[in-house]
Structure formats: structure tokens, C-alpha cells
Coordinates of C-alpha atoms in Angstrom, one line a residue:
Chain A
M717 CA -3.4 29.8 37.5
N718 CA -1.5 31.8 34.9
L719 CA 0.5 30.5 31.9
Q720 CA 4.0 30.7 34.0
D721 CA 2.4 29.0 36.7
L722 CA 1.3 26.5 34.4
F723 CA 4.7 25.4 33.0
T724 CA 5.9 25.3 36.8
A725 CA 3.7 22.8 37.5
L726 CA 4.2 20.7 34.3
F727 CA 7.9 20.4 35.1
F728 CA 7.7 20.2 39.3
D729 CA 4.2 19.2 39.8
Y730 CA 4.3 15.4 40.2
T731 CA 0.7 14.4 38.7
L732 CA 0.7 17.3 36.1
R733 CA 3.8 15.9 35.3
T734 CA 3.3 12.1 35.1
V735 CA 0.0 12.9 33.1
A736 CA 1.7 14.9 30.4
L737 CA 4.1 12.6 29.8
G738 CA 1.5 9.8 29.6
S739 CA -0.5 11.8 26.8
A740 CA 2.8 12.7 25.1
V741 CA 4.1 9.2 25.1
L742 CA 0.4 7.8 23.5
G743 CA 0.3 10.7 21.5
A744 CA 3.8 10.1 19.7
V745 CA 2.6 6.6 19.8
S746 CA -0.4 6.7 18.0
G747 CA 1.0 9.5 15.4
A748 CA 3.8 7.2 14.3
L749 CA 1.5 4.1 13.8
G750 CA -1.6 6.5 12.3
A751 CA 0.5 7.8 9.5
F752 CA 0.4 4.3 8.2
A753 CA -2.9 3.9 9.2
V754 CA -4.0 7.0 7.0
L755 CA -1.6 6.3 4.1
R756 CA -3.1 2.6 3.6
R757 CA -6.7 4.4 3.9
Q758 CA -7.7 2.7 7.1
S759 CA -8.3 5.8 9.2
L760 CA -11.5 4.4 9.9
M761 CA -10.7 1.1 11.0
G762 CA -9.1 2.8 13.8
D763 CA -12.3 4.1 14.9
A764 CA -13.2 0.6 14.7
I765 CA -10.4 -0.6 16.4
S766 CA -11.0 1.7 19.6
H767 CA -14.9 1.2 19.8
A768 CA -13.9 -2.8 19.8
A769 CA -11.7 -2.4 22.9
L770 CA -14.4 -1.3 25.1
P771 CA -16.0 -5.0 25.7
G772 CA -12.3 -6.2 26.7
V773 CA -11.6 -3.6 29.5
V774 CA -15.1 -4.5 31.1
L775 CA -14.7 -7.9 30.8
A776 CA -11.0 -8.0 31.7
F777 CA -12.6 -6.2 35.2
L778 CA -15.4 -8.6 35.6
I779 CA -12.9 -11.5 35.2
S780 CA -9.6 -10.2 37.1
G781 CA -12.0 -8.1 39.8
S782 CA -9.4 -5.7 39.6
K783 CA -8.7 -2.6 37.5
D784 CA -5.4 -3.0 37.5
I785 CA -4.3 -1.5 34.1
L786 CA -2.2 -4.6 32.6
A787 CA -5.2 -6.7 32.9
L788 CA -7.5 -4.2 31.6
G789 CA -5.3 -3.3 28.7
A790 CA -4.6 -6.9 27.8
G791 CA -8.5 -7.4 27.6
A792 CA -8.9 -4.1 25.4
L793 CA -6.1 -5.4 22.8
F794 CA -7.8 -8.5 23.0
T795 CA -11.1 -7.7 21.8
A796 CA -9.7 -4.7 19.7
W797 CA -8.0 -7.6 17.8
L798 CA -10.6 -9.9 17.5
G799 CA -12.7 -6.9 16.2
T800 CA -9.7 -6.1 13.7
M801 CA -9.7 -10.1 12.6
A802 CA -13.5 -9.9 12.2
M803 CA -13.3 -7.0 9.8
V804 CA -10.5 -8.8 7.7
Y805 CA -12.5 -12.2 7.7
I806 CA -15.5 -10.3 6.5
R807 CA -13.9 -8.4 4.0
R808 CA -12.1 -11.6 2.5
R809 CA -15.0 -14.4 2.9
T810 CA -18.0 -12.3 2.1
R811 CA -19.5 -10.1 -0.1
I812 CA -19.8 -7.3 2.5
K813 CA -17.9 -4.2 1.4
E814 CA -15.1 -2.7 3.3
D815 CA -16.8 0.2 5.3
T816 CA -19.9 -1.7 5.6
S817 CA -17.9 -4.3 7.9
L818 CA -16.2 -1.3 9.4
G819 CA -19.9 -0.2 10.7
L820 CA -20.7 -3.6 12.0
V821 CA -17.6 -4.2 14.0
L822 CA -18.0 -0.7 15.4
S823 CA -21.6 -1.1 16.4
V824 CA -21.7 -4.5 17.3
F825 CA -18.7 -4.5 19.9
F826 CA -19.5 -1.0 21.2
G827 CA -22.9 -2.0 21.8
V828 CA -21.7 -5.0 24.0
G829 CA -19.1 -3.3 25.6
M830 CA -22.1 -0.5 26.8
V831 CA -24.4 -3.5 27.6
L832 CA -21.5 -4.7 29.7
L833 CA -20.6 -1.3 31.2
T834 CA -24.1 -0.5 32.4
F835 CA -24.3 -3.9 33.9
T836 CA -21.0 -3.6 35.6
Q837 CA -21.8 -0.4 37.1
R838 CA -24.7 -1.7 39.4
L839 CA -22.5 -4.3 40.7
P840 CA -21.6 -3.6 44.6
N841 CA -18.2 -2.1 43.9
A842 CA -18.8 0.1 40.7
H843 CA -18.3 3.3 41.6
Q844 CA -14.5 2.1 42.4
A845 CA -14.1 0.5 39.4
G846 CA -14.7 4.1 37.7
L847 CA -14.5 2.0 34.0
D848 CA -16.9 5.0 32.6
R849 CA -13.6 6.6 32.4
F850 CA -12.7 4.7 29.6
L851 CA -15.2 6.0 27.4
F852 CA -14.1 9.9 27.2
G853 CA -10.5 9.3 28.7
Q854 CA -9.3 10.9 32.1
A855 CA -5.6 11.9 32.0
A856 CA -5.8 12.8 35.6
A857 CA -6.1 9.0 36.7
L858 CA -3.1 8.0 35.1
L859 CA -0.2 7.0 37.3
E860 CA 3.5 6.9 36.9
R861 CA 3.2 3.0 36.9
D862 CA 0.9 3.4 33.8
V863 CA 2.9 5.8 32.0
V864 CA 6.0 3.3 32.7
Y865 CA 3.8 0.6 31.2
M866 CA 2.5 3.1 28.5
A867 CA 6.4 3.6 27.3
V868 CA 7.6 0.7 27.4
F869 CA 4.6 -0.9 25.0
G870 CA 4.8 2.0 23.2
G871 CA 8.5 1.9 22.6
G872 CA 8.2 -1.8 21.6
A873 CA 5.8 -0.7 18.7
L874 CA 7.8 1.7 17.6
L875 CA 10.7 -0.4 17.5
L876 CA 9.0 -3.1 16.0
L877 CA 8.1 -0.2 13.1
A878 CA 11.6 0.9 13.1
L879 CA 12.9 -2.6 12.1
L880 CA 10.5 -3.4 9.8
W881 CA 10.4 0.2 7.9
K882 CA 11.0 -0.7 4.8
E883 CA 8.9 -3.7 4.6
F884 CA 5.9 -2.0 6.0
K885 CA 6.7 1.1 3.5
L886 CA 6.7 -1.3 0.7
V887 CA 3.3 -3.2 1.5
S888 CA 1.8 0.6 2.2
F889 CA 2.4 1.6 -1.1
D890 CA 2.3 -1.2 -3.7
P891 CA 1.5 -4.4 -1.7
E892 CA 1.6 -6.4 -4.7
F893 CA 5.1 -5.4 -6.1
A894 CA 5.7 -6.8 -2.5
T895 CA 3.9 -10.0 -2.9
G896 CA 6.0 -10.5 -6.3
L897 CA 9.3 -10.1 -4.0
G898 CA 7.9 -12.7 -2.2
L899 CA 7.3 -10.8 1.2
P900 CA 4.6 -12.4 3.2
V901 CA 2.1 -9.7 2.7
R902 CA -0.7 -10.7 5.1
A903 CA 1.2 -11.4 7.8
L904 CA 3.0 -7.8 7.6
D905 CA -0.4 -6.6 7.2
V906 CA -1.9 -8.3 10.3
L907 CA 1.4 -6.9 12.2
L908 CA 1.1 -3.2 11.4
T909 CA -2.8 -3.3 12.4
T910 CA -1.8 -4.9 15.6
L911 CA 0.6 -2.3 16.2
L912 CA -2.1 0.1 15.3
A913 CA -4.5 -1.5 17.9
V914 CA -1.7 -1.4 20.5
A915 CA -1.4 2.3 19.9
I916 CA -4.5 2.8 20.4
V917 CA -5.3 0.7 23.5
L918 CA -2.3 2.8 24.9
G919 CA -4.4 5.8 24.7
L920 CA -7.7 4.7 26.1
Q921 CA -7.2 5.1 29.7
A922 CA -6.3 9.1 28.8
V923 CA -8.6 10.0 25.8
G924 CA -11.3 7.1 25.7
V925 CA -12.6 4.8 22.8
V926 CA -15.0 7.1 21.5
L927 CA -12.4 9.8 20.5
M928 CA -9.2 7.6 20.3
S929 CA -9.5 7.4 16.6
A930 CA -9.0 11.2 16.0
M931 CA -5.4 10.4 17.4
V932 CA -4.8 8.1 14.9
V933 CA -6.1 10.2 11.8
A934 CA -5.4 13.9 13.1
P935 CA -1.7 14.3 13.7
A936 CA -1.1 12.1 10.3
A937 CA -3.3 14.3 8.4
A938 CA -1.6 17.2 9.4
A939 CA 1.7 15.9 8.8
R940 CA 1.1 14.9 5.2
Q941 CA 0.3 18.3 4.5
W942 CA 4.0 19.6 5.3
T943 CA 6.1 17.0 3.7
D944 CA 6.5 14.5 0.6
R945 CA 8.9 12.1 2.6
L946 CA 7.5 9.1 4.7
G947 CA 10.1 9.6 7.4
S948 CA 9.7 12.9 8.1
M949 CA 5.8 12.6 7.9
V950 CA 6.0 10.1 10.5
L951 CA 8.0 12.1 12.8
L952 CA 6.2 15.0 12.3
S953 CA 2.7 12.8 12.9
A954 CA 4.6 11.7 16.3
L955 CA 5.4 15.0 17.1
F956 CA 2.0 16.5 16.9
G957 CA 0.5 13.7 18.7
A958 CA 3.0 14.2 21.4
I959 CA 2.4 18.0 21.4
S960 CA -1.6 17.6 21.2
G961 CA -1.3 15.1 24.1
V962 CA 0.6 17.7 26.4
A963 CA -1.4 20.9 25.2
G964 CA -4.7 19.5 25.8
T965 CA -3.7 17.9 29.1
L966 CA -2.4 21.2 30.4
V967 CA -5.4 22.5 29.1
S968 CA -8.0 20.3 30.4
S969 CA -6.3 20.8 34.1
L970 CA -6.9 24.8 34.1
A971 CA -10.9 23.6 34.6
A972 CA -12.5 21.2 36.7
G973 CA -14.8 19.0 34.9
L974 CA -12.8 19.2 31.3
S975 CA -12.6 15.6 30.2
T976 CA -8.9 15.1 28.7
G977 CA -9.7 13.1 25.6
P978 CA -11.8 16.1 24.3
T979 CA -9.7 18.4 25.1
I980 CA -6.5 16.5 23.5
V981 CA -8.4 16.0 20.5
L982 CA -9.6 19.7 20.2
V983 CA -5.9 20.2 20.0
A984 CA -4.7 18.0 17.6
S985 CA -7.8 19.2 15.3
F986 CA -6.6 22.8 15.7
I987 CA -3.2 21.6 14.1
V988 CA -4.9 20.0 11.5
L989 CA -6.7 22.7 10.5
L990 CA -3.5 25.1 10.6
S991 CA -1.8 22.6 8.2
I992 CA -4.9 22.3 5.9
L993 CA -4.4 26.4 6.0
F994 CA -0.9 27.0 6.1
A995 CA 1.4 24.2 5.0
P996 CA 3.6 25.7 2.2
A997 CA 3.3 23.3 -0.7
R998 CA -0.3 21.6 0.0
G999 CA -2.0 24.6 2.3
L1000 CA -4.5 26.3 0.8
V1001 CA -3.6 30.0 1.6
P1002 CA -0.5 29.6 -0.1
A1003 CA -1.8 28.0 -2.9
A1004 CA -4.1 30.9 -3.2
L1005 CA -1.4 33.6 -2.8
R1006 CA 0.5 31.7 -5.8
R1007 CA -2.8 31.7 -8.0
R1008 CA -2.6 35.5 -7.2
A1009 CA 0.8 36.2 -8.1
Q1010 CA 0.6 34.4 -11.2
A1011 CA -2.6 36.2 -12.3
S1012 CA -0.8 39.5 -11.5
G1013 CA 2.3 38.4 -13.1
A1014 CA -0.1 37.5 -16.3
L1015 CA -1.8 40.6 -16.2
S1016 CA 1.9 43.0 -16.2
Q1017 CA 3.2 40.9 -18.4
G1018 CA 0.3 40.9 -21.1
Chain B
M932 CA 13.1 -26.9 -28.0
N933 CA 14.4 -28.7 -24.6
Q934 CA 13.0 -27.7 -21.5
A935 CA 16.6 -25.9 -20.3
N936 CA 15.9 -23.0 -22.3
L937 CA 11.5 -22.4 -21.2
A938 CA 11.6 -19.1 -18.8
I939 CA 8.0 -19.8 -18.1
E940 CA 6.1 -22.8 -18.2
I941 CA 2.3 -22.8 -17.5
T942 CA 0.3 -26.2 -17.6
D943 CA -3.5 -26.3 -17.3
L944 CA -3.8 -22.9 -15.6
T945 CA -7.2 -22.5 -14.5
I946 CA -8.5 -19.3 -12.3
A947 CA -12.1 -18.6 -11.4
Y948 CA -13.6 -15.8 -9.5
K949 CA -16.7 -17.0 -7.7
E950 CA -17.4 -19.9 -10.1
K951 CA -17.1 -17.7 -13.2
P952 CA -13.9 -18.8 -15.0
V953 CA -11.5 -15.8 -16.1
L954 CA -8.8 -18.2 -17.2
W955 CA -9.7 -21.9 -18.4
D956 CA -6.9 -24.6 -18.8
V957 CA -4.4 -22.7 -20.2
D958 CA -1.1 -24.3 -21.4
L959 CA 1.9 -21.7 -22.1
E960 CA 5.5 -21.7 -22.6
F961 CA 7.9 -19.2 -23.2
P962 CA 10.8 -19.7 -24.2
E963 CA 13.9 -17.5 -22.6
G964 CA 15.0 -14.6 -24.8
N965 CA 12.4 -13.3 -26.1
L966 CA 10.0 -10.3 -26.4
T967 CA 6.5 -11.9 -26.2
A968 CA 3.0 -10.0 -26.2
I969 CA 0.1 -11.2 -24.7
V970 CA -2.8 -9.7 -26.2
G971 CA -6.9 -10.1 -26.3
P972 CA -10.1 -8.4 -25.7
N973 CA -11.2 -6.7 -22.4
G974 CA -12.1 -9.4 -19.8
A975 CA -9.9 -12.1 -21.5
G976 CA -7.9 -12.7 -18.5
K977 CA -4.7 -11.0 -19.6
T978 CA -3.8 -9.6 -16.4
T979 CA -5.1 -12.2 -14.4
L980 CA -2.8 -14.4 -16.4
L981 CA 0.3 -11.8 -15.4
K982 CA -0.8 -12.2 -12.0
A983 CA -1.3 -15.8 -11.4
T984 CA 2.3 -16.2 -13.2
L985 CA 3.6 -14.0 -10.3
G986 CA 1.9 -15.9 -7.9
L987 CA -0.5 -12.7 -7.2
I988 CA -3.9 -14.7 -7.4
P989 CA -4.0 -18.4 -6.3
P990 CA -4.7 -20.4 -9.1
S991 CA -8.2 -23.1 -9.3
A992 CA -5.9 -25.5 -11.1
G993 CA -2.8 -25.6 -12.6
Q994 CA 0.8 -24.9 -12.2
V995 CA 3.7 -22.5 -13.3
L996 CA 7.5 -23.4 -13.2
V997 CA 10.0 -20.6 -13.7
F998 CA 12.7 -22.1 -15.5
G999 CA 11.8 -25.5 -14.4
K1000 CA 11.1 -24.7 -11.1
P1001 CA 8.2 -23.5 -8.6
L1002 CA 8.0 -19.7 -8.9
R1003 CA 8.7 -19.7 -4.8
Q1004 CA 12.1 -20.7 -5.4
Q1005 CA 12.5 -18.2 -8.3
R1006 CA 10.7 -15.4 -7.1
R1007 CA 14.1 -13.2 -7.5
L1008 CA 14.3 -13.8 -11.2
V1009 CA 11.0 -12.6 -11.8
G1010 CA 10.5 -8.7 -12.1
Y1011 CA 7.4 -7.1 -12.4
V1012 CA 5.9 -3.8 -13.7
P1013 CA 2.3 -3.2 -12.1
Q1014 CA -0.5 -1.1 -14.0
R1015 CA 0.4 2.6 -13.3
G1016 CA -3.1 2.9 -11.5
S1017 CA -2.4 0.1 -9.1
V1018 CA -1.1 2.5 -6.6
D1019 CA -1.9 5.9 -4.8
W1020 CA 0.8 8.5 -6.4
D1021 CA 0.1 10.6 -3.4
F1022 CA 2.1 8.5 -1.1
P1023 CA 4.8 10.2 0.6
T1024 CA 7.9 9.2 -1.6
S1025 CA 10.8 10.1 -4.1
A1026 CA 11.2 8.3 -7.7
L1027 CA 14.7 7.2 -6.2
D1028 CA 12.8 5.7 -3.2
V1029 CA 10.2 3.7 -5.3
V1030 CA 13.0 2.6 -7.7
M1031 CA 14.8 1.3 -4.6
M1032 CA 12.5 -0.8 -3.6
G1033 CA 13.3 -3.0 -6.5
R1034 CA 16.2 -4.0 -4.3
Y1035 CA 14.3 -4.8 -1.3
G1036 CA 13.9 -8.6 -2.3
H1037 CA 17.9 -8.8 -2.2
L1038 CA 18.3 -7.0 1.0
G1039 CA 16.5 -9.3 2.8
W1040 CA 15.0 -8.5 6.6
L1041 CA 16.2 -5.8 8.8
R1042 CA 19.0 -4.4 6.3
R1043 CA 18.3 -0.7 5.2
P1044 CA 19.0 0.6 1.7
G1045 CA 22.6 2.0 1.5
K1046 CA 24.8 3.5 -0.9
A1047 CA 24.9 0.5 -3.1
E1048 CA 20.9 0.5 -3.7
R1049 CA 21.0 4.2 -4.5
D1050 CA 23.6 3.6 -6.9
L1051 CA 21.8 0.7 -8.5
A1052 CA 18.4 2.7 -8.3
M1053 CA 20.4 5.9 -9.9
Q1054 CA 21.8 3.9 -12.8
A1055 CA 18.0 2.4 -13.6
L1056 CA 16.4 5.8 -13.4
H1057 CA 19.4 6.6 -15.9
S1058 CA 18.3 3.8 -18.1
V1059 CA 14.7 5.0 -18.5
G1060 CA 15.8 8.6 -19.1
M1061 CA 15.2 9.8 -15.5
Q1062 CA 17.9 10.5 -13.9
D1063 CA 16.5 14.6 -13.3
F1064 CA 13.8 13.5 -11.5
A1065 CA 15.2 11.2 -8.4
G1066 CA 14.2 13.3 -5.9
R1067 CA 10.8 14.2 -7.4
Q1068 CA 7.7 13.4 -4.8
I1069 CA 6.2 11.0 -7.4
S1070 CA 3.0 12.9 -7.6
Q1071 CA 4.6 15.5 -9.5
L1072 CA 5.3 13.2 -12.2
S1073 CA 3.4 13.0 -15.5
G1074 CA 1.9 9.5 -16.6
G1075 CA 4.7 8.5 -18.6
Q1076 CA 7.1 9.6 -16.3
Q1077 CA 4.9 7.2 -13.5
Q1078 CA 5.7 4.6 -15.7
R1079 CA 9.1 5.1 -16.5
V1080 CA 9.6 5.1 -12.4
F1081 CA 7.9 1.8 -12.3
L1082 CA 10.2 0.5 -15.2
A1083 CA 13.3 1.6 -13.4
R1084 CA 12.4 -0.1 -10.4
A1085 CA 11.8 -3.6 -12.4
L1086 CA 15.3 -2.7 -13.8
A1087 CA 16.7 -2.7 -10.2
Q1088 CA 15.3 -5.8 -9.5
D1089 CA 18.1 -7.4 -12.0
A1090 CA 15.7 -10.5 -12.6
A1091 CA 15.8 -12.7 -15.7
I1092 CA 12.3 -12.6 -16.6
Y1093 CA 10.0 -9.2 -17.0
L1094 CA 6.4 -9.4 -16.5
M1095 CA 5.0 -6.0 -17.6
D1096 CA 1.1 -4.9 -17.2
E1097 CA 0.2 -2.6 -20.2
P1098 CA 3.1 -0.2 -20.2
F1099 CA 2.4 1.3 -23.0
Q1100 CA -1.3 2.3 -21.3
G1101 CA -1.8 5.8 -21.9
V1102 CA 2.0 7.2 -22.2
D1103 CA 3.5 9.9 -24.1
A1104 CA 6.0 9.6 -27.4
V1105 CA 9.3 9.6 -25.6
T1106 CA 8.2 7.0 -23.0
E1107 CA 6.8 4.7 -25.2
R1108 CA 10.2 5.3 -27.2
A1109 CA 12.3 4.5 -23.8
I1110 CA 9.8 1.6 -23.0
L1111 CA 10.3 0.0 -26.6
E1112 CA 14.3 0.7 -26.4
M1113 CA 14.7 -1.0 -22.7
M1114 CA 12.5 -3.9 -24.0
R1115 CA 14.7 -4.6 -26.5
R1116 CA 17.7 -4.1 -24.9
L1117 CA 16.5 -6.8 -22.0
R1118 CA 15.7 -8.9 -25.0
D1119 CA 19.3 -8.6 -26.7
E1120 CA 20.6 -9.6 -22.9
G1121 CA 19.0 -12.8 -23.2
K1122 CA 16.5 -11.8 -20.4
T1123 CA 12.6 -12.8 -21.1
V1124 CA 9.9 -10.1 -21.7
I1125 CA 6.4 -10.7 -21.3
V1126 CA 4.1 -7.4 -22.0
V1127 CA 0.0 -7.4 -21.7
H1128 CA -0.6 -5.2 -24.9
H1129 CA -3.7 -3.9 -26.0
D1130 CA -2.8 -2.2 -29.5
L1131 CA -2.8 -4.7 -31.8
Q1132 CA -1.8 -2.6 -34.7
S1133 CA 2.0 -2.5 -33.0
V1134 CA 2.2 -6.0 -32.0
P1135 CA 4.5 -7.1 -35.1
E1136 CA 6.3 -3.9 -35.0
Y1137 CA 7.4 -4.4 -31.1
F1138 CA 7.3 -8.2 -30.6
D1139 CA 8.9 -11.5 -31.6
R1140 CA 6.3 -13.6 -29.8
A1141 CA 2.4 -13.4 -29.1
V1142 CA 0.1 -15.0 -27.2
L1143 CA -3.7 -14.9 -28.2
L1144 CA -5.7 -15.0 -25.0
N1145 CA -10.1 -14.9 -24.5
V1146 CA -10.0 -17.2 -21.0
R1147 CA -8.4 -20.0 -23.1
K1148 CA -5.8 -19.8 -25.1
I1149 CA -5.8 -18.8 -29.0
A1150 CA -2.8 -19.3 -29.9
S1151 CA 0.8 -18.6 -29.3
G1152 CA 3.9 -18.6 -31.0
P1153 CA 5.9 -16.3 -33.4
V1154 CA 3.9 -13.1 -34.2
H1155 CA 3.1 -13.9 -37.8
E1156 CA 2.2 -17.6 -36.8
V1157 CA -0.2 -16.0 -34.1
F1158 CA -1.8 -13.1 -36.1
T1159 CA -3.7 -15.1 -38.9
D1160 CA -7.5 -14.1 -39.7
D1161 CA -8.6 -17.1 -38.1
N1162 CA -6.8 -16.6 -34.7
L1163 CA -7.9 -13.2 -34.4
R1164 CA -11.4 -14.1 -35.4
A1165 CA -11.5 -16.7 -32.4
A1166 CA -10.3 -14.2 -30.1
Y1167 CA -12.0 -11.1 -30.9
G1168 CA -15.2 -12.2 -33.2
D1169 CA -16.1 -10.6 -35.9
R1170 CA -16.0 -7.2 -35.1
V1171 CA -12.3 -7.0 -34.7
T1172 CA -11.9 -9.3 -38.0
R1173 CA -13.1 -6.2 -39.9
L1174 CA -10.7 -4.3 -37.6
G1175 CA -7.9 -6.6 -38.0
A1176 CA -8.4 -6.7 -41.6
A1177 CA -8.3 -2.7 -41.9
A1178 CA -5.7 -1.9 -39.0
L1179 CA -3.3 -4.8 -39.6
P1180 CA -3.0 -4.9 -43.6
Q1181 CA 0.7 -6.0 -43.3
L1182 CA -1.2 -9.2 -42.1
E1183 CA -2.7 -10.1 -45.3
P1184 CA -1.1 -13.1 -46.6
E1185 CA 0.5 -11.4 -49.5
S1186 CA 2.1 -8.9 -48.0
R1187 CA 2.9 -11.0 -44.6
A1188 CA 6.8 -11.7 -45.8
G1189 CA 7.5 -8.0 -46.1
L1190 CA 7.0 -7.6 -42.2
P1191 CA 10.1 -6.5 -40.3
V1192 CA 10.0 -9.0 -37.6
M1193 CA 10.2 -11.7 -40.1
G1194 CA 13.9 -10.9 -40.7
K1195 CA 14.6 -12.2 -36.8

């Protein structure tokens, strides 16, 4: 398939269009909420949340007996949220440090998820279940119905983000000052983390639990390089996420056997690399050029 | 002194982390319209006292009244200037934006800051001499400028009581003067300013009143009553009595009457 065919297919091929649309939605939502996670130094929390979603997916299948996306998503969100609350509880009530609590939750929940997954695959209807696609993601399996759900829940999360914008901004920048103003900082904290969990669960089917945290971190890290305003950082992060989603889906559709998740993540990582190197104010290359110009300027003056 | 002009009244305040007391049974009264320093050695609980007053740390025992009512009903009356090191200055935001955060309490839910907030924030930046830096990303400011942005944010809160945590820490001379002027102006407008301060030497010059703290309250009142050798020794031990005698010659009993603050 050459490039032109690819673009023709993007607009006219039903499957590819659905898949690309879904990837764009998941990239945009996780990009926008990921910006807050990165600014709040919760990059690794995204990883723990996505791994903690796996047991929920399998449990939802075992209980409901169907692979209805709503049931699986609800299960994923439930255990992801449980994992998040476990991390918060460990941090507040014990002397265990935050990174240790992340490591504990990630490995325990993922371990339980893998045990359940291997157990489930021995069941009679295992192959139809195809739950293992939640490990590395399979965007090609996205149906129009899935994309509609993703758009509805993702849109809801973004709407809440917009409505509580100034509160989330203040809680992220200076939680003590926010407490001093009388804002319910803990509740806002939990809500923002829950929205992050929603964004992560939206992407599980296409990207998978193992790599979904990259969609939280990578677009945000890239966006931070280009701007010094929170609003433009969140928009840019959403845009980078969406571009990664669509481009990754297209590339993975070129060859059979290319998992969508890893391809999307590779595209996002490439955007990060470009941003670290070439962003005007914070990039390495412009900084080196400025140093060189300064040095030669000093020389010619001296 | 009657109840009505007490800006803050702290009774029996005790705070303990993991059973180790940081503040022990502290009673304090801050009369309205004064400039008060909270001083004491490292680990004396100065910042803890400030945070407990703001409700940032739940007390193990005791209570804080703001103009005679619990803090929860009076939050809008209390402005706060945290330590500069308490936030990440690489956060993607501008000086003006940070100052506008001082208006969020007045704005309430779902309302966005608009022109009115922007004007108030610009005014606050103006009064700390930072109007030319409004659009600057906050990591591009010097330490003193960052401190002044925090002060401007507190000004934008338009509070009756200002709590400041080491505002003079590591700032340049221009900023030090700007902070001092601002504190005095607030005091002259009848506001109550309470400052955690680490430099004993400047206390008599800068402040009307002082609280000497070392887990327990050692003394509180007008600076000349608080800064006696006995009190300083009680707060700092022998080490700082020597320092006190050397660094604070004006506090020797015979020279005390000549202090400029005495005149007030």
C-alpha cells in the first residue's frame, strides 16, 4: 500500500476510519489528562493505574461472561481505581514511600491480572474471549460502538477538566495555598486522578495495559517543551496524543502482526525526541546554537 | 484588650507528628493591626504554627479562632504567603496568572477569572514593583521576584490577616525593602501581619510584636518585652544568649530606650 492509498483508506475504509478515530480520541484524552499527571509528578502513577486495570478486565469477563466493552471497561475502571486508592492509603497511613507504594500496587495488581488471564484462557470459550489483546492492545478490534463509548466518556472527562480548570490548576501548582483558600484539595486530587484512570481505561483496548502509561507521559513531556502556558500545554499534549494515535494506527495497518499499542507508543516517543531536540526555548539544539552564537559574539567583540 | 480586636486567638494548640510533639500547649493572641514576628530556633515549630493557623495541619488538640469565629467560616479573611521552595517554579504559568490565583477564593466554582481579576492582579503586581514581569514564565524570575509574586498573590486575596512564611529568606535588598514596605502599609491600613522570621537582629527594626517559640511558647508581646536575655536564653539556649548579646547590643537594658520601635 503506498501513501496515497493509505490516506484514501483513512477516509473511505470503514474499519481503518473507525480505528483511527478511536486512536485519535484515546490519544487526545490521555494527552490532556496526562499533562496534569506529569505536572503533578505522577507520571509513574499512570503506569500503576493501567497495570491495575488488568484484573478488572478479566474479572468483568468472568462475571458477565461477555466481552461487552462497557462491562470490561467498568471492571477495568473499578480495579484501576482500587489500585489508585491503595496507593493513596499506603502513602498516607504507612511509612512506605510513594515510589515503593507504586511498585507494590503495580506488581500485585498486574500479577493477579496475569493469573486470572492464564486461568481464563484454559476455559472452554477462551479463544473467543481474546482478552490477551488487553496486554499489548489491538486497535483493529475497535468497533464503531467502542469508539462512540470512548468519545462519550472521554468527552465527559474533558468537560469536567474544563469546568474545574482553575481549581485543578491551583491544586496542581500549589495545593497548600489551595487548602488555605478553602478548596477541598483531597476531593479534587481524587477526582483528577479518577479522570486519569478513565483516560487510561479508554485506551486499554487499543494500546494495552503494558504501554498505556506512555500515552499519559509522552505527549505531555513533548508538549511541555514547546510552551510555558498550561492551557496551550494541555491542548498541545492532546494534539500530540491524537497524532500519535492516528499515525500509529496507520503504520500498524501497513503490516500484519504489528500490534497497534507499541506502534502508537513509538510514534509518541518520536515526537518526544523531536521536542527534546528542537523545541525553540527548551530544546537541546537551539540551546547549543545560542551558546555558540554567544561564544562567537564574545570573540568578535573581544 | 477586648475580644473584638483579636485577629487570631490560639488556645491549647498541640501538634504532634508520630507522637513527637512539634508544638506543645501553645496559647497565643494576635491583636488586630499589628506586625508580628514569630521567631525561634530551627525545629521550634514556627512553620507548623503558621500552617496550623491556616488549617493546613490538623491539630492534635486546641483551637484557632479568627476574629472570634472558627477558621472554617473565616478563610477569606486570611491571606497566605508560603515558603518559596514549596512549589515547582517550572510549572507552565506566568507571574500574572499566579497572582490571579489569589482571587480564586472570591470567584467561587465554575467562574473563570476575567478582566476584573486581571486588573486586581496587575494592581497587586504594581504594589510589589513587579508590573513589568506580568507575562514572564515564573521560572524566569529571580528568587526575590518569585517571592514578590507570592506577596502580590496574597495582596490580591484582599485579606484582613496575612500569614507569611519566611518571606525574607534568601531575597535581594530590593525585595527585602519591597516586602518591608508592603508589610508596613498593610499594618497601617489596619491589617494584621504575622511573619515567620529567622533573623533575630532585624526583629526590633521591622516588627511591633514578637512571639518567641521553641515547641512551647516562651514569650509574646511587644518586641522590647519579649526580647530579654532570659527569654532568648529560654528559646535558644546558651549559644544564642552569646549571639544575642553580641548581635543585639540594642537590647541591653541601658540602650533599650533608644530603639526606634519603642516610640510607637
